[in-house]
Coordinates of C-alpha atoms and ligand atoms in Angstrom, one line a residue:
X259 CA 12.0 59.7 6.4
X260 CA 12.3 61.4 3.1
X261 CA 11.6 60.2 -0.1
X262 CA 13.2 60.5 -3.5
X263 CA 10.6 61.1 -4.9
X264 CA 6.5 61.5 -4.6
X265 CA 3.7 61.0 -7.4
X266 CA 0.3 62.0 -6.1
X267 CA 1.1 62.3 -2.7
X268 CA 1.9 58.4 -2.8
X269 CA 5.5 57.5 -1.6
X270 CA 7.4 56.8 -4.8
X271 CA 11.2 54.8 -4.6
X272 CA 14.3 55.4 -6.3
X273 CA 16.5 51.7 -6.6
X274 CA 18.9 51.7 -3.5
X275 CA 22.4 50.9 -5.9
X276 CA 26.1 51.7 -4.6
X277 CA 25.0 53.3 -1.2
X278 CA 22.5 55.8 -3.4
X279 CA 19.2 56.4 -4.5
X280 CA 19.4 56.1 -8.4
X281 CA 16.6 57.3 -10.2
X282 CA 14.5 54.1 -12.4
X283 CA 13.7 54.5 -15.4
X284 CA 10.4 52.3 -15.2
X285 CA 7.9 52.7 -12.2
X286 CA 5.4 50.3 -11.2
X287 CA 2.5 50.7 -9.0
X288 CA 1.8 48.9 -5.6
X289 CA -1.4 48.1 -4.5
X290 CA -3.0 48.0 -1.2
X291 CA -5.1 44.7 -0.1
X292 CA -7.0 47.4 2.0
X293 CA -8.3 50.1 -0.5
X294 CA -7.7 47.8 -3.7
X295 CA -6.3 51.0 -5.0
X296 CA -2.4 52.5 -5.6
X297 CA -0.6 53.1 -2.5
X298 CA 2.9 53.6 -4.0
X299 CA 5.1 53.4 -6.7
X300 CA 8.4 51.4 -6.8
X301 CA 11.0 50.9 -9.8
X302 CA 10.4 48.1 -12.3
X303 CA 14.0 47.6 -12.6
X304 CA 15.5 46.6 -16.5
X305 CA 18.3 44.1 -16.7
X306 CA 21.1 46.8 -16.8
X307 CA 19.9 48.4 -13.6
X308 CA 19.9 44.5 -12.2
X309 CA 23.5 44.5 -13.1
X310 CA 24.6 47.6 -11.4
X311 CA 23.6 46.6 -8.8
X312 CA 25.2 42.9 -8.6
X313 CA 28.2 45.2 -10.1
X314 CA 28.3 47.4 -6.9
X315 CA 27.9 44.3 -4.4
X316 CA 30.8 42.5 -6.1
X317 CA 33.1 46.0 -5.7
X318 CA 31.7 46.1 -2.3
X319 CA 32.7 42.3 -1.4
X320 CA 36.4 42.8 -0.5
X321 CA 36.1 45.9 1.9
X322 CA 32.9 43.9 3.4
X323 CA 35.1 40.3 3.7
X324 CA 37.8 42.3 5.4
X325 CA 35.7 44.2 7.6
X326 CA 36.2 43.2 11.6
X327 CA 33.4 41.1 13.4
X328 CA 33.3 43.9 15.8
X329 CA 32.8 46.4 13.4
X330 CA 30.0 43.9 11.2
X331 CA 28.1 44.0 14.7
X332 CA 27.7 47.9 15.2
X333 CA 26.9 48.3 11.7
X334 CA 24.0 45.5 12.5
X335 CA 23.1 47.1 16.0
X336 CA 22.7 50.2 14.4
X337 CA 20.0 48.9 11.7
X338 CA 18.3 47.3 14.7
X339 CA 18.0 51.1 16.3
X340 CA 17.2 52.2 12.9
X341 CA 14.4 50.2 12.9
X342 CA 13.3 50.6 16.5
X343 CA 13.4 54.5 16.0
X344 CA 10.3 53.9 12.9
X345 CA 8.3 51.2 14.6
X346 CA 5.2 53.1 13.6
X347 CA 5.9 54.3 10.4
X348 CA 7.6 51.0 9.2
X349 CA 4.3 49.0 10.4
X350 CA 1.5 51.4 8.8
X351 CA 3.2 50.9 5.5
X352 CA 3.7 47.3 6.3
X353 CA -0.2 47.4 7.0
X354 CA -0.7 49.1 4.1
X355 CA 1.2 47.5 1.1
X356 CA 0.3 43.9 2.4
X357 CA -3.1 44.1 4.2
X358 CA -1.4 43.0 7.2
X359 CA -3.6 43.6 10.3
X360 CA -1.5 46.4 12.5
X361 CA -0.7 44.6 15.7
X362 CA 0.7 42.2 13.7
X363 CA 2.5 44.4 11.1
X364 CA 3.6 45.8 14.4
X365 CA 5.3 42.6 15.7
X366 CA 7.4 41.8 12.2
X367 CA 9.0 45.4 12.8
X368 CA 10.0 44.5 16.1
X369 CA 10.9 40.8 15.6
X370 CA 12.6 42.6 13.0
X371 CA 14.7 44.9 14.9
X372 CA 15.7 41.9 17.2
X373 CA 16.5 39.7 13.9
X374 CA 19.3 42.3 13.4
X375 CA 20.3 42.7 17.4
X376 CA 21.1 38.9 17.7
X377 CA 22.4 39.0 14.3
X378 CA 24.9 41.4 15.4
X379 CA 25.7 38.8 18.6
X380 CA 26.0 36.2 15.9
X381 CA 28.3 37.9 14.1
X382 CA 31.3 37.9 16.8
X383 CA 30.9 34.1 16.7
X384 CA 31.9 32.8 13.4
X385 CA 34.7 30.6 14.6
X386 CA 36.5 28.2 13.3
X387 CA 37.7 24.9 14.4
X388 CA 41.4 23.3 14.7
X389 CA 41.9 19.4 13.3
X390 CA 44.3 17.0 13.8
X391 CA 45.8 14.3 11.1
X392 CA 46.0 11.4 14.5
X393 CA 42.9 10.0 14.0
X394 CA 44.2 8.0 10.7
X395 CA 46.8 5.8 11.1
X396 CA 50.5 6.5 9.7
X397 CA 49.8 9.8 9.1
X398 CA 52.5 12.5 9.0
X399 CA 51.8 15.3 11.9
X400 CA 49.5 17.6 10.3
X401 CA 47.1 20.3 11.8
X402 CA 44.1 21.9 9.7
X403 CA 42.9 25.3 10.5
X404 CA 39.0 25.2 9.5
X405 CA 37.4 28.5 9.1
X406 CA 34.4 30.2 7.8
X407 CA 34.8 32.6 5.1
X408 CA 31.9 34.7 3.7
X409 CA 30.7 33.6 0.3
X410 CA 30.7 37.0 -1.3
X411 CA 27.4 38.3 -3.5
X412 CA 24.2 36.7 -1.7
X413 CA 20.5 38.0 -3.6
X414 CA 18.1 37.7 -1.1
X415 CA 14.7 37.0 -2.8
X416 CA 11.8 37.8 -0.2
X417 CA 8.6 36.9 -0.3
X418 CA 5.3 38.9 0.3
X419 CA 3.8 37.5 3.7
X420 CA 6.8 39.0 6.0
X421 CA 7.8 41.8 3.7
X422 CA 10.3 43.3 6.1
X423 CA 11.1 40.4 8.0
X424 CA 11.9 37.9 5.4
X425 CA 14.2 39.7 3.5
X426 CA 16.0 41.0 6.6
X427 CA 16.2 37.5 8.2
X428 CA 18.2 36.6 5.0
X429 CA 20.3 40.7 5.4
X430 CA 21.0 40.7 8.5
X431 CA 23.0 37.1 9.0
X432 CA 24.9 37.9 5.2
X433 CA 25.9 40.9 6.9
X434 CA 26.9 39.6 10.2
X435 CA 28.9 37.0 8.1
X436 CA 30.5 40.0 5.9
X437 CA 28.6 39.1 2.5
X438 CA 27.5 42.0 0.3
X439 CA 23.8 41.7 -0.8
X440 CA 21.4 42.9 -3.4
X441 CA 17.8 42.3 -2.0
X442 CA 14.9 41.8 -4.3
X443 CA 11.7 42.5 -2.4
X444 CA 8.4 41.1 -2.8
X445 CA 6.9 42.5 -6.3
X446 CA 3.1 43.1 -4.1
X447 CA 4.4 45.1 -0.9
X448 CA 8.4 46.3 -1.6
X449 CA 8.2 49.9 -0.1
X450 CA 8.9 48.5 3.7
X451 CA 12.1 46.7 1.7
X452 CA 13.3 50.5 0.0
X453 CA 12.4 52.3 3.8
X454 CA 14.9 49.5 5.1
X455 CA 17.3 50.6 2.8
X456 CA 17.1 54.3 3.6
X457 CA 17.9 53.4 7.4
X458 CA 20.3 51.7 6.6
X459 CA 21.9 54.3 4.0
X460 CA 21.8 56.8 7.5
X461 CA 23.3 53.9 9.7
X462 CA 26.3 54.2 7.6
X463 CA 26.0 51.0 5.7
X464 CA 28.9 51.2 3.5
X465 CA 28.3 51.8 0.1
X466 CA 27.6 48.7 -2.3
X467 CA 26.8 46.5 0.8
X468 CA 22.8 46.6 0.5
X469 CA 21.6 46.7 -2.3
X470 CA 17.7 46.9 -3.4
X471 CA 16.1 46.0 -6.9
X472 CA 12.3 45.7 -7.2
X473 CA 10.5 44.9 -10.2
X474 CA 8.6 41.7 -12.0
X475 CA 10.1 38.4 -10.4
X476 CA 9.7 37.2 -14.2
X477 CA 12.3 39.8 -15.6
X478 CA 14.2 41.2 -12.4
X479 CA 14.3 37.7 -10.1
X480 CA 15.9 36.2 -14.0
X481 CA 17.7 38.6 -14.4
X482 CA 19.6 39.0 -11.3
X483 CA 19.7 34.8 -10.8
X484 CA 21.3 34.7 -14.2
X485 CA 24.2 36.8 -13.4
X486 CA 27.3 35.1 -12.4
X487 CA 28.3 37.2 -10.7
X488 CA 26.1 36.1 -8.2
X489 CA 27.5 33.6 -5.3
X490 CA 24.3 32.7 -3.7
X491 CA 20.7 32.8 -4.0
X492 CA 18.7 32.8 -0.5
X493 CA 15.4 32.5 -1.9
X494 CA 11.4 32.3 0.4
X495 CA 8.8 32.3 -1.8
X496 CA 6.4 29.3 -3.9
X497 CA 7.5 25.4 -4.9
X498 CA 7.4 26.7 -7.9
X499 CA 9.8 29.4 -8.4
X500 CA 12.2 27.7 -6.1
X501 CA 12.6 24.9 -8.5
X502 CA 12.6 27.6 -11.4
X503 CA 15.9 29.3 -9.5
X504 CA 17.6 26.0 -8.5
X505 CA 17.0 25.0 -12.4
X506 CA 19.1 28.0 -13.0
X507 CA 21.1 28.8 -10.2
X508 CA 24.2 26.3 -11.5
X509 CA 27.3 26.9 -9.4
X510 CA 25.5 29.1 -7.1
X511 CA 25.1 28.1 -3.5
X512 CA 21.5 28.0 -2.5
X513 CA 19.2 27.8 -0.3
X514 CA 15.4 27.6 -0.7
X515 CA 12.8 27.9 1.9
X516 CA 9.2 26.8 -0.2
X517 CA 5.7 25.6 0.2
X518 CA 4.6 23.7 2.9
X519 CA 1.7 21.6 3.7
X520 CA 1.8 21.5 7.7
X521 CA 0.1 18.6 9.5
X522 CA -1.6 18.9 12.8
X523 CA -1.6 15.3 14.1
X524 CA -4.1 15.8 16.9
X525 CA -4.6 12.3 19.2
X526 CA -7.1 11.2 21.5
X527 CA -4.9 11.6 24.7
X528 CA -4.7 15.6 23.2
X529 CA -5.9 17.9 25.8
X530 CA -8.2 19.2 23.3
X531 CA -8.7 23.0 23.9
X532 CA -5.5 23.5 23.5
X533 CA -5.2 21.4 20.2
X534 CA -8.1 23.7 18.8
X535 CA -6.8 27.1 19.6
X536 CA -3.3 26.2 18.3
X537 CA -4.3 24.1 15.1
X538 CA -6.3 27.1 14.7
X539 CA -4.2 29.7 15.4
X540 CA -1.9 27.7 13.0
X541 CA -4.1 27.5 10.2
X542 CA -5.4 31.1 10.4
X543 CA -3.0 33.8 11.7
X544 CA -2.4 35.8 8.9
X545 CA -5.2 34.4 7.0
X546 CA -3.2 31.4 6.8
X547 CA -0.7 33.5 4.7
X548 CA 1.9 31.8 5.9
X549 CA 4.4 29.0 4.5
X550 CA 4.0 27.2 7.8
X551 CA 0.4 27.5 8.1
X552 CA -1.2 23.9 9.6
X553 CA -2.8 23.4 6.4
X554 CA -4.3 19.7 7.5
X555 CA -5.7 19.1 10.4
X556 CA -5.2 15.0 11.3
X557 CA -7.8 14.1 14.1
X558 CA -8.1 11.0 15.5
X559 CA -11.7 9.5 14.6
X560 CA -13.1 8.5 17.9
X561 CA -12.9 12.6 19.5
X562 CA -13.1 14.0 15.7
X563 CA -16.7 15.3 16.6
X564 CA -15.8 17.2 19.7
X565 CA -13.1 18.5 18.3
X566 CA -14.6 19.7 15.5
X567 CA -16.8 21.8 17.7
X568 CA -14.1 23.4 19.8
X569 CA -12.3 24.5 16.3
X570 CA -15.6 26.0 15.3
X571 CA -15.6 27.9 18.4
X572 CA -12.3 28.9 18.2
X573 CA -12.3 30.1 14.7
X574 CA -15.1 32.4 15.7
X575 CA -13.4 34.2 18.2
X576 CA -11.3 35.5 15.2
X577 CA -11.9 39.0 14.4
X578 CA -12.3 39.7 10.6
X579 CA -12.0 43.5 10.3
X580 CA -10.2 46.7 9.0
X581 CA -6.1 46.6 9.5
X582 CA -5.5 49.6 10.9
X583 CA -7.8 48.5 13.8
X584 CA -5.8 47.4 17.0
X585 CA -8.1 45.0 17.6
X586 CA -8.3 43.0 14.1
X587 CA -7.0 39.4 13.4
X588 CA -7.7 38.5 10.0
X589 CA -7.3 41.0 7.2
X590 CA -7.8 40.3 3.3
X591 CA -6.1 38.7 1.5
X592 CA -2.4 39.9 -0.8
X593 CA -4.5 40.2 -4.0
X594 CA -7.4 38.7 -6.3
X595 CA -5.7 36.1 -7.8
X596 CA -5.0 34.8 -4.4
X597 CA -8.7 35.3 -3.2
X598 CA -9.7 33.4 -6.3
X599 CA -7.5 30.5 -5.7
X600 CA -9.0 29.8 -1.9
X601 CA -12.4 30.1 -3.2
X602 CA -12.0 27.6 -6.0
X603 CA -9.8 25.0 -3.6
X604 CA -12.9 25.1 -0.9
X605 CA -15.1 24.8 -3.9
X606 CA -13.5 21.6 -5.4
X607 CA -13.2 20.4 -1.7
X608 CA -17.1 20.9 -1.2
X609 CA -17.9 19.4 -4.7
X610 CA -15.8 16.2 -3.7
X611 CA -18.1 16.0 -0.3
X612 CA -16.1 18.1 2.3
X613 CA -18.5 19.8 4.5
X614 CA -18.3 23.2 5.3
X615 CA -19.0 23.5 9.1
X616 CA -18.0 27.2 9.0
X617 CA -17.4 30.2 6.6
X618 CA -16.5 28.8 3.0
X619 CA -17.4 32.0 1.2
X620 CA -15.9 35.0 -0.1
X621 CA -16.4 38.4 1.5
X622 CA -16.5 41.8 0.7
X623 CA -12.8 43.3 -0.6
X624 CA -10.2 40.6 -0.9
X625 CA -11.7 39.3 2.1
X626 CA -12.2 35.1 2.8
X627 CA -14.7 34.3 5.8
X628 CA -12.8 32.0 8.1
X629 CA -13.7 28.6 7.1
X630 CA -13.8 25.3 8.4
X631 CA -14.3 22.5 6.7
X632 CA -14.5 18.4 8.0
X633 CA -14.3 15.0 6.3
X634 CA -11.7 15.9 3.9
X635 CA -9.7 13.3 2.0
X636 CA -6.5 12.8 0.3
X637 CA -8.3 12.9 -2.9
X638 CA -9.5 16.8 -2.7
X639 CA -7.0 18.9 -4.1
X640 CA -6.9 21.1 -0.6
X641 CA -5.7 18.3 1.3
X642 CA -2.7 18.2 -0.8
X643 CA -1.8 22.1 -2.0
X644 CA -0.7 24.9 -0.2
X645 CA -3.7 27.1 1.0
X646 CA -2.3 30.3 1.7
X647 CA -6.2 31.4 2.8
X648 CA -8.1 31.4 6.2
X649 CA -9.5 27.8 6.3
X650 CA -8.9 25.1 8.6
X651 CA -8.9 21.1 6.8
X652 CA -10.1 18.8 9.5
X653 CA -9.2 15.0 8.1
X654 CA -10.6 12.1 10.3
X655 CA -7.7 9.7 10.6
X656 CA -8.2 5.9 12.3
X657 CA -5.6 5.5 14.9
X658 CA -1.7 6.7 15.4
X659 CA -0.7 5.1 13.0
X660 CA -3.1 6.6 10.0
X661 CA -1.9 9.8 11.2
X662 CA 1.5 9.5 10.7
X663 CA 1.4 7.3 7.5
X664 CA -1.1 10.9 6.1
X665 CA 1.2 13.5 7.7
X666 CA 3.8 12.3 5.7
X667 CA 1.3 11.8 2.2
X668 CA 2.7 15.1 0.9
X669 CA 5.1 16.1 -1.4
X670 CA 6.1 19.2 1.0
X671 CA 7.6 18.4 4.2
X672 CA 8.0 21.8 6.0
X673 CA 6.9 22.1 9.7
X674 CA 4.2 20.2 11.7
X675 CA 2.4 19.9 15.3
X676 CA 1.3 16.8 17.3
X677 CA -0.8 17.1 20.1
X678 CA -0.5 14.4 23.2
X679 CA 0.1 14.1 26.6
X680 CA 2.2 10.9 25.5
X681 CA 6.0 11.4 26.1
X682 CA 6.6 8.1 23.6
X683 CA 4.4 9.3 21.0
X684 CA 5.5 12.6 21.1
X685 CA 8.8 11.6 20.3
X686 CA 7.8 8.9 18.0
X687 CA 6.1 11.3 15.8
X688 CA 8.6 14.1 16.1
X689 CA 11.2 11.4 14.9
X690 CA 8.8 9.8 12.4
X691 CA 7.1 13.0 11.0
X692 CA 8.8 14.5 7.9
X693 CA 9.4 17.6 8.2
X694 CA 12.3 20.3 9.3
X695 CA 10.6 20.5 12.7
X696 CA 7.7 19.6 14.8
X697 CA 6.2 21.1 17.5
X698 CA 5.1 19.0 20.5
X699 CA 1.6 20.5 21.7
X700 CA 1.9 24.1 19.6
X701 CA 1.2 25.2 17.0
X702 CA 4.1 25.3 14.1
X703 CA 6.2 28.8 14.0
X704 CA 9.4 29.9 12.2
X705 CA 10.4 31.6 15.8
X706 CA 12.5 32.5 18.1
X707 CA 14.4 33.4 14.9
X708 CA 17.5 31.5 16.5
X709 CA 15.7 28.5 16.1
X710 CA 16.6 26.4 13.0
X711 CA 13.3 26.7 10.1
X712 CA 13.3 25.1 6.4
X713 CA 12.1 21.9 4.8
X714 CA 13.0 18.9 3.2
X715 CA 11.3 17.5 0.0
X716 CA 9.6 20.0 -1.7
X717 CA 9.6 22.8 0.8
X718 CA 13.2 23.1 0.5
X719 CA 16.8 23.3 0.5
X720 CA 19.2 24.6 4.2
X721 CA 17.6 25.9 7.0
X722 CA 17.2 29.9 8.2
X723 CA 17.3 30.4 11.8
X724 CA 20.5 33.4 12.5
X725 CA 23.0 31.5 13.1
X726 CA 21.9 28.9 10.9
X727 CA 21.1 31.3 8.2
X728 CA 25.2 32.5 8.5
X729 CA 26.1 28.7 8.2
X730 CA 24.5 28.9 4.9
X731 CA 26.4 32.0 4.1
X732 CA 29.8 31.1 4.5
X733 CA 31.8 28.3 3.1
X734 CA 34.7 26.5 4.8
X735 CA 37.9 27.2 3.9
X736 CA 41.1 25.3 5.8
X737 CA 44.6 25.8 5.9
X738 CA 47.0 22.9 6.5
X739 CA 50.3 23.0 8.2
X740 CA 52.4 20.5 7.9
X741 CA 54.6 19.9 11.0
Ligands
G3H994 O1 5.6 32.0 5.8 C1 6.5 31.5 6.5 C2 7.0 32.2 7.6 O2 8.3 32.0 7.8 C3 6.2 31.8 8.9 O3 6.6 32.5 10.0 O4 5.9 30.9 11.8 O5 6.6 33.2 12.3 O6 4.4 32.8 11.2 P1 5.9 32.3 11.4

């Protein structure tokens, strides 16, 4: 893959506007979590490069909205090669840019490339439905046809813990649903976003159709959320910026996929090995760099001990190591500040009488040790904000019903796990639970990407999930004949 244009022998990117690599005139630098030093340059994009390139998705829109389903899925199929044909080079910059161990920078590329493949089955199934006026009385004959029409400019705001596959599981279903798109990529690992964009530029993507703007989220995400000529804004990222954009957004159609706080409910009937490894798993797979992470672990008193032990165990079986090693786990962290902020909430935590039955320390690098810590309480501020950092919370709840009454003490309401060989409970806390979804005897995941994933309360607003994703992306639109 070529580049526009290289500084140092680091891969520098040109903004992706109108089909074409247009030259920036501000640069920024990206760092990698690995060598704490430059890896790359992307543009810092000013509000009138923003605009050109909402500009070229709106005189895209048309072509796009006309476009046949048949032809929508080729164009999809063919990023989904594009991306199978740079497995390798896509994941060592994924690695790179976010820190992300390579097996599993590996796995977003190809959960990536199938993201697009079912997108493009997706997209040959946007039907409609037919209605009839019988069902009210004295009604003259009437028949509505319902359909699904794109919803024209959708900017796809992606966040930095699935570079690639974040912003394409928003791309891929606007596409499949003939929206145009202007992406704004994470601001700490964008390159994979721009590479995405290139293979797509030589899958014949027609011009104005993708778009890609990096730059501050302060002055480029504002920019671009302001426009109005914006129809939607699909936006993963913090609580906090998703309330920012929806304070903004007005007319715009949204949807908002935020913090989360998962439980783990794990009860006595649990078969407890496999509690521990998923709750761990859970808390920990990409050093807990995850919206979904199990952030609380909720363990019935009388088998807290034991389990506590088996999470110890398991936690240790987690290699801490370089990224590009095959064999490495757990990584550093994005960047300082978010280092700083896992070291301070296990602080607080130990100061307010958590104990720390594992880890609780920084390492060398942006590195955290994986930590666990036991006897936490609603009062510490871990047990109630979003981690984002290897640690697992163990919180000693007295029966079934504690454990439901704290799973749902949380202003976030994301995902969650419950672990029980009881077919009642299990459903009795999947129904009771709040949350988008909850995971009988796993550990929570956004996958299989046909699944539907999102939150209520404070972790958001629609659910992703492809076809649900092109739901979100289209708005009804009926036509009435009157026999
Ligand atoms: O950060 C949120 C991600 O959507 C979590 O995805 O469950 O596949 O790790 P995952």
């Amino acid at each position: 893959m070529k580049y526009k244009r290289r500084v140092k022998s680091k891969p520098a990117y040109n903004l992706f506007i109108d089909g074409k690599w247009v030259k920036p005139k501000k640069m920024q630098e990206v760092i990698s979590p690995i060598t704490r030093k430059v890896c790359g340059y992307v543009p810092a994009a000013t509000v009138e490069e923003c605009n050109k390139a909402v500009s070229a998705a709106v005189k895209a829109k048309k072509k796009m909205a006309e476009m046949e389903a048949v032809e929508r899925a080729e164009i999809l199929d063919a990023l989904g090669k594009g991306l199978r044909e740079n497995v390798k080079s896509l994941s060592k910059i994924i690695m790179m840019e976010a820190g992300k161990p390579i097996s599993l920078a590996t796995g977003e590329v190809i959960r990536t490339a199938e993201t697009l493949e079912y997108a493009a089955e997706e997209a040959k199934r946007i039907d409609g439905e037919l209605l009839k006026s019988d069902s009210f009385p004295n009604m003259p004959k009437k028949l509505a046809l319902v359909v699904r029409q794109p919803v024209g400019v959708v900017l796809a705001i992606a966040p930095f813990n699935y570079p690639l596959n974040l912003a394409v599981a928003k791309i891929a279903p606007a596409l499949a649903a003939g929206n145009t798109v202007v992406c704004k990529p994470a601001s700490d690992d964008p390159m994979c976003v721009f590479e995405f964009a290139e293979i797509a530029r030589r899958a014949g993507v027609p011009k104005g159709v993708l778009n890609v703007v990096s730059g501050i989220g302060s002055e480029v995400g504002e920019s671009l959320i302001n426009n109005p000529k914006v129809d939607m804004v699909s936006f993963t990222g913090s609580t906090k910026i998703g309330k920012h954009i929806a304070e903004r957004a007005r007319f715009k159609k949204l949807h908002l996929e935020m913090g989360g706080k998962s439980p783990s409910v794990v009860l006595k009937d649990a078969n407890l090995d496999l509690a521990a490894k998923e709750s761990v798993k859970g808390a920990i797979k990409f050093s807990g760099q995850r919206c979904d992470a199990v952030s609380r672990v909720l363990v019935e008193s009388p088998i807290a001990n034991e389990f506590a032990k088996k999470v110890v165990k398991e936690v240790k079986k987690w290699k801490v190591g370089d990224p590009t090693k095959k064999d490495t786990q757990i990584g550093p962290l994005i960047n300082e500040r978010a280092l700083h902020r896992v070291d301070e909430l296990v602080k607080d935590a130990k100061k307010k009488g958590a104990k720390v039955l594992l880890g609780g320390k920084k390492l060398n690098g942006w590195y955290y040790a994986p930590t666990v810590l036991d006897y936490v309480t609603p009062k510490m501020e871990i047990a109630q904000e979003e981690i984002f950092g290897p640690v697992v919370v163990l919180m000693r709840v007295k029966n079934y019903e504690e454990a439901i009454k704290s799973a749902n003490n949380s202003r976030y309401a994301l995902h969650a796990s419950v672990f029980t060989n009881d077919i009642n409970k299990a459903i009795d806390a999947g129904m009771r639970i709040e949350a988008g979804g909850v995971q009988v005897n796993g550990a929570p995941s956004r996958g299989p990407d046909n699944f539907p994933f999102g939150g209520d309360k404070e972790s958001g607003i629609g659910r992703e999930g492809i076809r649900y994703t092109i739901h979100e992306m289209t708005k009804i639109h009926s036509i009435v004949l009157n026999l």
